[in-house]
Tab-separated table of C-alpha atoms in Angstrom:
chain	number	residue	atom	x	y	z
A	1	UNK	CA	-29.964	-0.480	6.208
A	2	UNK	CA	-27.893	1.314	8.653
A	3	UNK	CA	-26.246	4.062	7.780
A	4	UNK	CA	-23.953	6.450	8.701
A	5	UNK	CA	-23.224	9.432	7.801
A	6	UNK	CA	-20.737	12.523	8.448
A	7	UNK	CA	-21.281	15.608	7.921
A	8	UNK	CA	-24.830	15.484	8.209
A	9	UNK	CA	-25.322	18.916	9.136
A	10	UNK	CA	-23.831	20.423	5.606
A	11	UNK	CA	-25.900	21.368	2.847
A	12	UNK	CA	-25.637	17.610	0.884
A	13	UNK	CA	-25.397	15.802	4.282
A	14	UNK	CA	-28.611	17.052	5.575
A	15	UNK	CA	-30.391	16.290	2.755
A	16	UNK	CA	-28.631	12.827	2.204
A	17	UNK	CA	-29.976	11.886	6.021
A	18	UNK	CA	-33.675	13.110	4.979
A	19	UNK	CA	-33.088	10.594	2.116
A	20	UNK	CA	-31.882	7.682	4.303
A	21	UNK	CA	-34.553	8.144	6.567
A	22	UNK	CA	-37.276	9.139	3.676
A	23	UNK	CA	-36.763	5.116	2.813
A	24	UNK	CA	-37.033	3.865	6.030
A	25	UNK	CA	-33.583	3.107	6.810
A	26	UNK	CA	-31.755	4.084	10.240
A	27	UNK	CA	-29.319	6.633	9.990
A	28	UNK	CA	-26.399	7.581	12.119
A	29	UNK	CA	-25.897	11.599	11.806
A	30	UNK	CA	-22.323	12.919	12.748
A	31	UNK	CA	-21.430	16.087	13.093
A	32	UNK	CA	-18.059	17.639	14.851
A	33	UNK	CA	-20.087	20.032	17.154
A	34	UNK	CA	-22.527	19.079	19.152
A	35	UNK	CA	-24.324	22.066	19.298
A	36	UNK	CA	-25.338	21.289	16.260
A	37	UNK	CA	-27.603	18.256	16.851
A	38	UNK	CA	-30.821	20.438	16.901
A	39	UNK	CA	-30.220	20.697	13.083
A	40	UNK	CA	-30.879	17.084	12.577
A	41	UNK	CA	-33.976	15.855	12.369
A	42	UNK	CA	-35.499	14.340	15.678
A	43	UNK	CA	-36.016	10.390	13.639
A	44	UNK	CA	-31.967	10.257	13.313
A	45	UNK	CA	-29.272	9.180	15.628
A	46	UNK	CA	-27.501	11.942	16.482
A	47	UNK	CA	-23.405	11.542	17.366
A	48	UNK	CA	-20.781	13.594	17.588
A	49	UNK	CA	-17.134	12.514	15.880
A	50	UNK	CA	-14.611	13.615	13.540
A	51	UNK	CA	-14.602	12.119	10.038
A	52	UNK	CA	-10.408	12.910	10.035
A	53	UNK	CA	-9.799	10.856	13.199
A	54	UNK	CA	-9.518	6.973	12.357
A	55	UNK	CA	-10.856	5.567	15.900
A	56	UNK	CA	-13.893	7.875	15.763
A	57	UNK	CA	-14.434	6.336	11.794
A	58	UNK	CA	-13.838	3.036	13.650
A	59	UNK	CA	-16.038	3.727	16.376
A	60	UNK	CA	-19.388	5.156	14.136
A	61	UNK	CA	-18.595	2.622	11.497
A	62	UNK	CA	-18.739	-0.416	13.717
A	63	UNK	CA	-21.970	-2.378	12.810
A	64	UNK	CA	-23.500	-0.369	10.209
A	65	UNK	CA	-24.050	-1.401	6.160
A	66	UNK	CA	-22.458	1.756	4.803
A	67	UNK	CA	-20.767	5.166	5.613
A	68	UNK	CA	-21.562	8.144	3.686
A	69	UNK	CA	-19.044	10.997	4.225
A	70	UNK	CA	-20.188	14.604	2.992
A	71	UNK	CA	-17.585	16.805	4.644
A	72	UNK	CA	-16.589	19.993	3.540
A	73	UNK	CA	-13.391	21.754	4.471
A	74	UNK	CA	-13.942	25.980	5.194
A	75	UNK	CA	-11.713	28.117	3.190
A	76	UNK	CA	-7.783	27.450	3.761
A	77	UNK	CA	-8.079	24.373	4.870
A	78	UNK	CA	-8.836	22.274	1.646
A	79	UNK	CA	-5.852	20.401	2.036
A	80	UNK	CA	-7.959	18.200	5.077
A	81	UNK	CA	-10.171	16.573	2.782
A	82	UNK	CA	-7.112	14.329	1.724
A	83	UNK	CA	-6.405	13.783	5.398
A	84	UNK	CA	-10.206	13.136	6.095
A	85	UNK	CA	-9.980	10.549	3.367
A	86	UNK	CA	-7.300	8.592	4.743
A	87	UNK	CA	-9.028	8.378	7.648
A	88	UNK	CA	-12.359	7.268	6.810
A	89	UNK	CA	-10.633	4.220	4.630
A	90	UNK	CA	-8.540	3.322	7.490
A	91	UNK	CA	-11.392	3.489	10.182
A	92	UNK	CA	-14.004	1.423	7.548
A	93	UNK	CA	-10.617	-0.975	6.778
A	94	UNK	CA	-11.211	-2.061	10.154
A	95	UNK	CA	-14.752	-2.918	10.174
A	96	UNK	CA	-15.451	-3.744	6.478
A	97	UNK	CA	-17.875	-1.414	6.185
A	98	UNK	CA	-18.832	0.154	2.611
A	99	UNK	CA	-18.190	3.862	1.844
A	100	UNK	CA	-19.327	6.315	-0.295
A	101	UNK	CA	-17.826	9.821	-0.701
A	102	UNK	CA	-19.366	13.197	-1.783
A	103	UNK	CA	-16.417	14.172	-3.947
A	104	UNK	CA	-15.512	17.356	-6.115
A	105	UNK	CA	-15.874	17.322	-10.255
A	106	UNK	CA	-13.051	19.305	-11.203
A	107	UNK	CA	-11.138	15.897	-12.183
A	108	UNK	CA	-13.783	14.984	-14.706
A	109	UNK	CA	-13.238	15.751	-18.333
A	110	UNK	CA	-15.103	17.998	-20.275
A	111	UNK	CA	-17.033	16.834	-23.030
A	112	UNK	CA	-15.496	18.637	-26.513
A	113	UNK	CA	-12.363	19.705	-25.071
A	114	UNK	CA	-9.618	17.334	-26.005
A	115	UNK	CA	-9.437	15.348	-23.180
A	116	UNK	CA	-9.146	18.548	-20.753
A	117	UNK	CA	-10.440	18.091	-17.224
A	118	UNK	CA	-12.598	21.132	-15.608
A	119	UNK	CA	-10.201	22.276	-13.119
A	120	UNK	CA	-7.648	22.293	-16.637
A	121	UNK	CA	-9.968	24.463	-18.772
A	122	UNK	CA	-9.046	28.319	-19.321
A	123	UNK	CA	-12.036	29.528	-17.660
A	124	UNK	CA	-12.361	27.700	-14.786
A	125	UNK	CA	-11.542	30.554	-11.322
A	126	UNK	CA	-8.830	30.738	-9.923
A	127	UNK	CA	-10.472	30.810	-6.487
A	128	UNK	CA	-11.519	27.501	-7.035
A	129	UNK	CA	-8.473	25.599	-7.616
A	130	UNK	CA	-7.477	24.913	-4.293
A	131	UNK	CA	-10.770	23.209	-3.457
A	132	UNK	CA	-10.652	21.764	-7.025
A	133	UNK	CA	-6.959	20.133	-6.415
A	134	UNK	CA	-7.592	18.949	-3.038
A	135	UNK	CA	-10.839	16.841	-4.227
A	136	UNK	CA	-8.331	15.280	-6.838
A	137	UNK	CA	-5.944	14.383	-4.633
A	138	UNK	CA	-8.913	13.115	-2.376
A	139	UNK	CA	-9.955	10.876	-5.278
A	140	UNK	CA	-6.243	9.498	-6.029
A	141	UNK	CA	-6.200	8.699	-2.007
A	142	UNK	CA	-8.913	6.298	-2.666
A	143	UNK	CA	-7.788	4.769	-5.745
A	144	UNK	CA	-4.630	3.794	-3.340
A	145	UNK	CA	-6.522	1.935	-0.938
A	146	UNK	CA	-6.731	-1.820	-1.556
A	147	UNK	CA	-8.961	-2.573	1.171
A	148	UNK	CA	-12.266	-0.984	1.246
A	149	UNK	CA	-15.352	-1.096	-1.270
A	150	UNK	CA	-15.566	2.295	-2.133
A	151	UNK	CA	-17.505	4.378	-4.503
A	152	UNK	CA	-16.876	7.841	-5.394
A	153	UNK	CA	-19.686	10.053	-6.933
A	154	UNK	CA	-18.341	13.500	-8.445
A	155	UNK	CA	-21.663	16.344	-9.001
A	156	UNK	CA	-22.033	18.152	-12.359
A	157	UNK	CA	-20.455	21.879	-12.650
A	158	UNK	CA	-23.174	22.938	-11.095
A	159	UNK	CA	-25.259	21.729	-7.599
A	160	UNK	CA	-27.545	23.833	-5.441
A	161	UNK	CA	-30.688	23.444	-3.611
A	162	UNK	CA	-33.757	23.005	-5.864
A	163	UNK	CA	-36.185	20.370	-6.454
A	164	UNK	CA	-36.354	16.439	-5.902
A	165	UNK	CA	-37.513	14.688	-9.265
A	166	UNK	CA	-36.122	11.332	-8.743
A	167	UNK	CA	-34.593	11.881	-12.223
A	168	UNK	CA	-31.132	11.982	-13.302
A	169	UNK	CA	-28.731	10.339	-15.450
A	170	UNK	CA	-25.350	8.382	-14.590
A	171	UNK	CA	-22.057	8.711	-15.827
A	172	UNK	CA	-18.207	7.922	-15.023
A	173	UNK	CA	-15.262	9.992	-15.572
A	174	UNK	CA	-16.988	12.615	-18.322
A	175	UNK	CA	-19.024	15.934	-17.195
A	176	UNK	CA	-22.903	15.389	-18.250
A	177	UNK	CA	-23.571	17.992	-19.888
A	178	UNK	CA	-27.796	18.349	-21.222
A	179	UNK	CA	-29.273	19.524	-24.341
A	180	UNK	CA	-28.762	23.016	-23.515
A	181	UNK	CA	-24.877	22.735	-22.521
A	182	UNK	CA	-26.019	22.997	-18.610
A	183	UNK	CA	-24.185	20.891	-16.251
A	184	UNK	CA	-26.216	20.629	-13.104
A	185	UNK	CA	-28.316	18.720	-9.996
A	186	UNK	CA	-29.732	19.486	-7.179
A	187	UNK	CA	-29.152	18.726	-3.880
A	188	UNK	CA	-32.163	16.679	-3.410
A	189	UNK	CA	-31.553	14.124	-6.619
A	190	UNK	CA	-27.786	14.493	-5.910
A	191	UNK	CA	-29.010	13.002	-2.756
A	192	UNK	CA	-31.234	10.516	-4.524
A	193	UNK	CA	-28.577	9.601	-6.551
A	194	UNK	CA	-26.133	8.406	-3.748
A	195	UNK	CA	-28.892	6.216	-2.046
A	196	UNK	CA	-29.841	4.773	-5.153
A	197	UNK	CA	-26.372	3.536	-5.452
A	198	UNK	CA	-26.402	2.705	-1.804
A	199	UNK	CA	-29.226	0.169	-1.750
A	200	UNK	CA	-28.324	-1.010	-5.445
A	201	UNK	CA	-24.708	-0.712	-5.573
A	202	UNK	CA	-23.326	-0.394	-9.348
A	203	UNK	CA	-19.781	1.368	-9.036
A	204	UNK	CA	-16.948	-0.456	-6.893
A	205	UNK	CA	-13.647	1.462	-6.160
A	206	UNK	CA	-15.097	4.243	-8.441
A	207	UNK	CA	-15.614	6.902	-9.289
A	208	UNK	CA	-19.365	7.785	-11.325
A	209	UNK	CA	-20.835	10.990	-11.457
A	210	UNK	CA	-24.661	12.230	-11.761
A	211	UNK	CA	-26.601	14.736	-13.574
A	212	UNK	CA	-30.157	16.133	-15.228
């Protein structure tokens, strides 16, 4: 496959590309700054563009099997993942390209709760809300677009560096929660996860989530 993917620097974007290229597929790596190409590794294309500008989307997109975005907005400026989103459907819209977006899990609902979504529940912080709400909206900006083959995979509560196992259960709109009430991944079979669904693609305009 060819793939592309933006954000590839980020902490989930530079270990999805060492999972596109760990299975022998090409892989397009896109990151804003260009001094940050010596991050990538040497075996991946590396490009510069903007994941919330449509005719870069356009550009990167054209020719390729999929499109991976992983961006993450900095603090105070969570409201651009809804304005990254449009873009990236409107760029792929033009070249019928697949996508698959690294979302946010704060629109899932918690198992036990009454229905209650994470961002909802009375301890989630305050600090994270505005991240929380702009990955909703992010989500609902999809679910508008009648265009593009999309899939949309939410983490558990919890995702940090750690090990890859190649192990991890799938689920839709519900936190996975394990035996011992954890909700987690890491990074590496969060990554595993996504290119599973890339080369054998189960969930069309939406949204699935992952965890151990």
């Amino acid at each position: 496959m060819r793939v592309t993917v933006f954000g590839a620097a980020g902490a989930v974007g530079g270990r999805v590309v060492a999972e596109v290229l760990a299975r022998g597929h090409e892989v397009t790596a896109v990151v804003r700054d260009p001094a940050r190409f010596p991050l990538l590794p040497p075996a991946a294309h590396a490009r510069a563009g903007d994941a919330s500008d449509v005719e870069d989307v356009a550009a990167l997109s054209a020719g390729q099997d999929l499109v991976i975005s992983a961006t993450r907005p900095a603090p105070g400026y969570e409201a651009d993942l809804v304005t990254t989103a449009r873009a990236l459907l409107a760029g792929v819209a033009r070249t019928g390209v697949r996508l698959l977006l690294v979302g946010g899990a704060a629109g899932l609902t918690v198992p036990g709760a009454g229905g209650l979504t994470v961002v909802e529940t009375p301890d989630f912080p305050p600090s994270w809300r505005p991240i929380a709400l702009a990955c909703n909206a992010q989500l609902e900006v999809c679910r508008a677009e009648p265009r593009v083959d999309w899939a949309y995979l939410s983490p558990p509560a919890l995702l940090e560096p750690g090990e890859r196992t190649g192990r991890y259960r799938l689920g839709g709109d519900e936190l996975l929660v394990d035996a011992e009430g954890r909700s987690a991944i890491s990074m590496e079979d969060f990554a595993v996860a996504l290119l599973d669904e890339a080369e054998r693609p189960r969930h069309h305009r939406a949204r699935f989530t992952v965890g151990y």
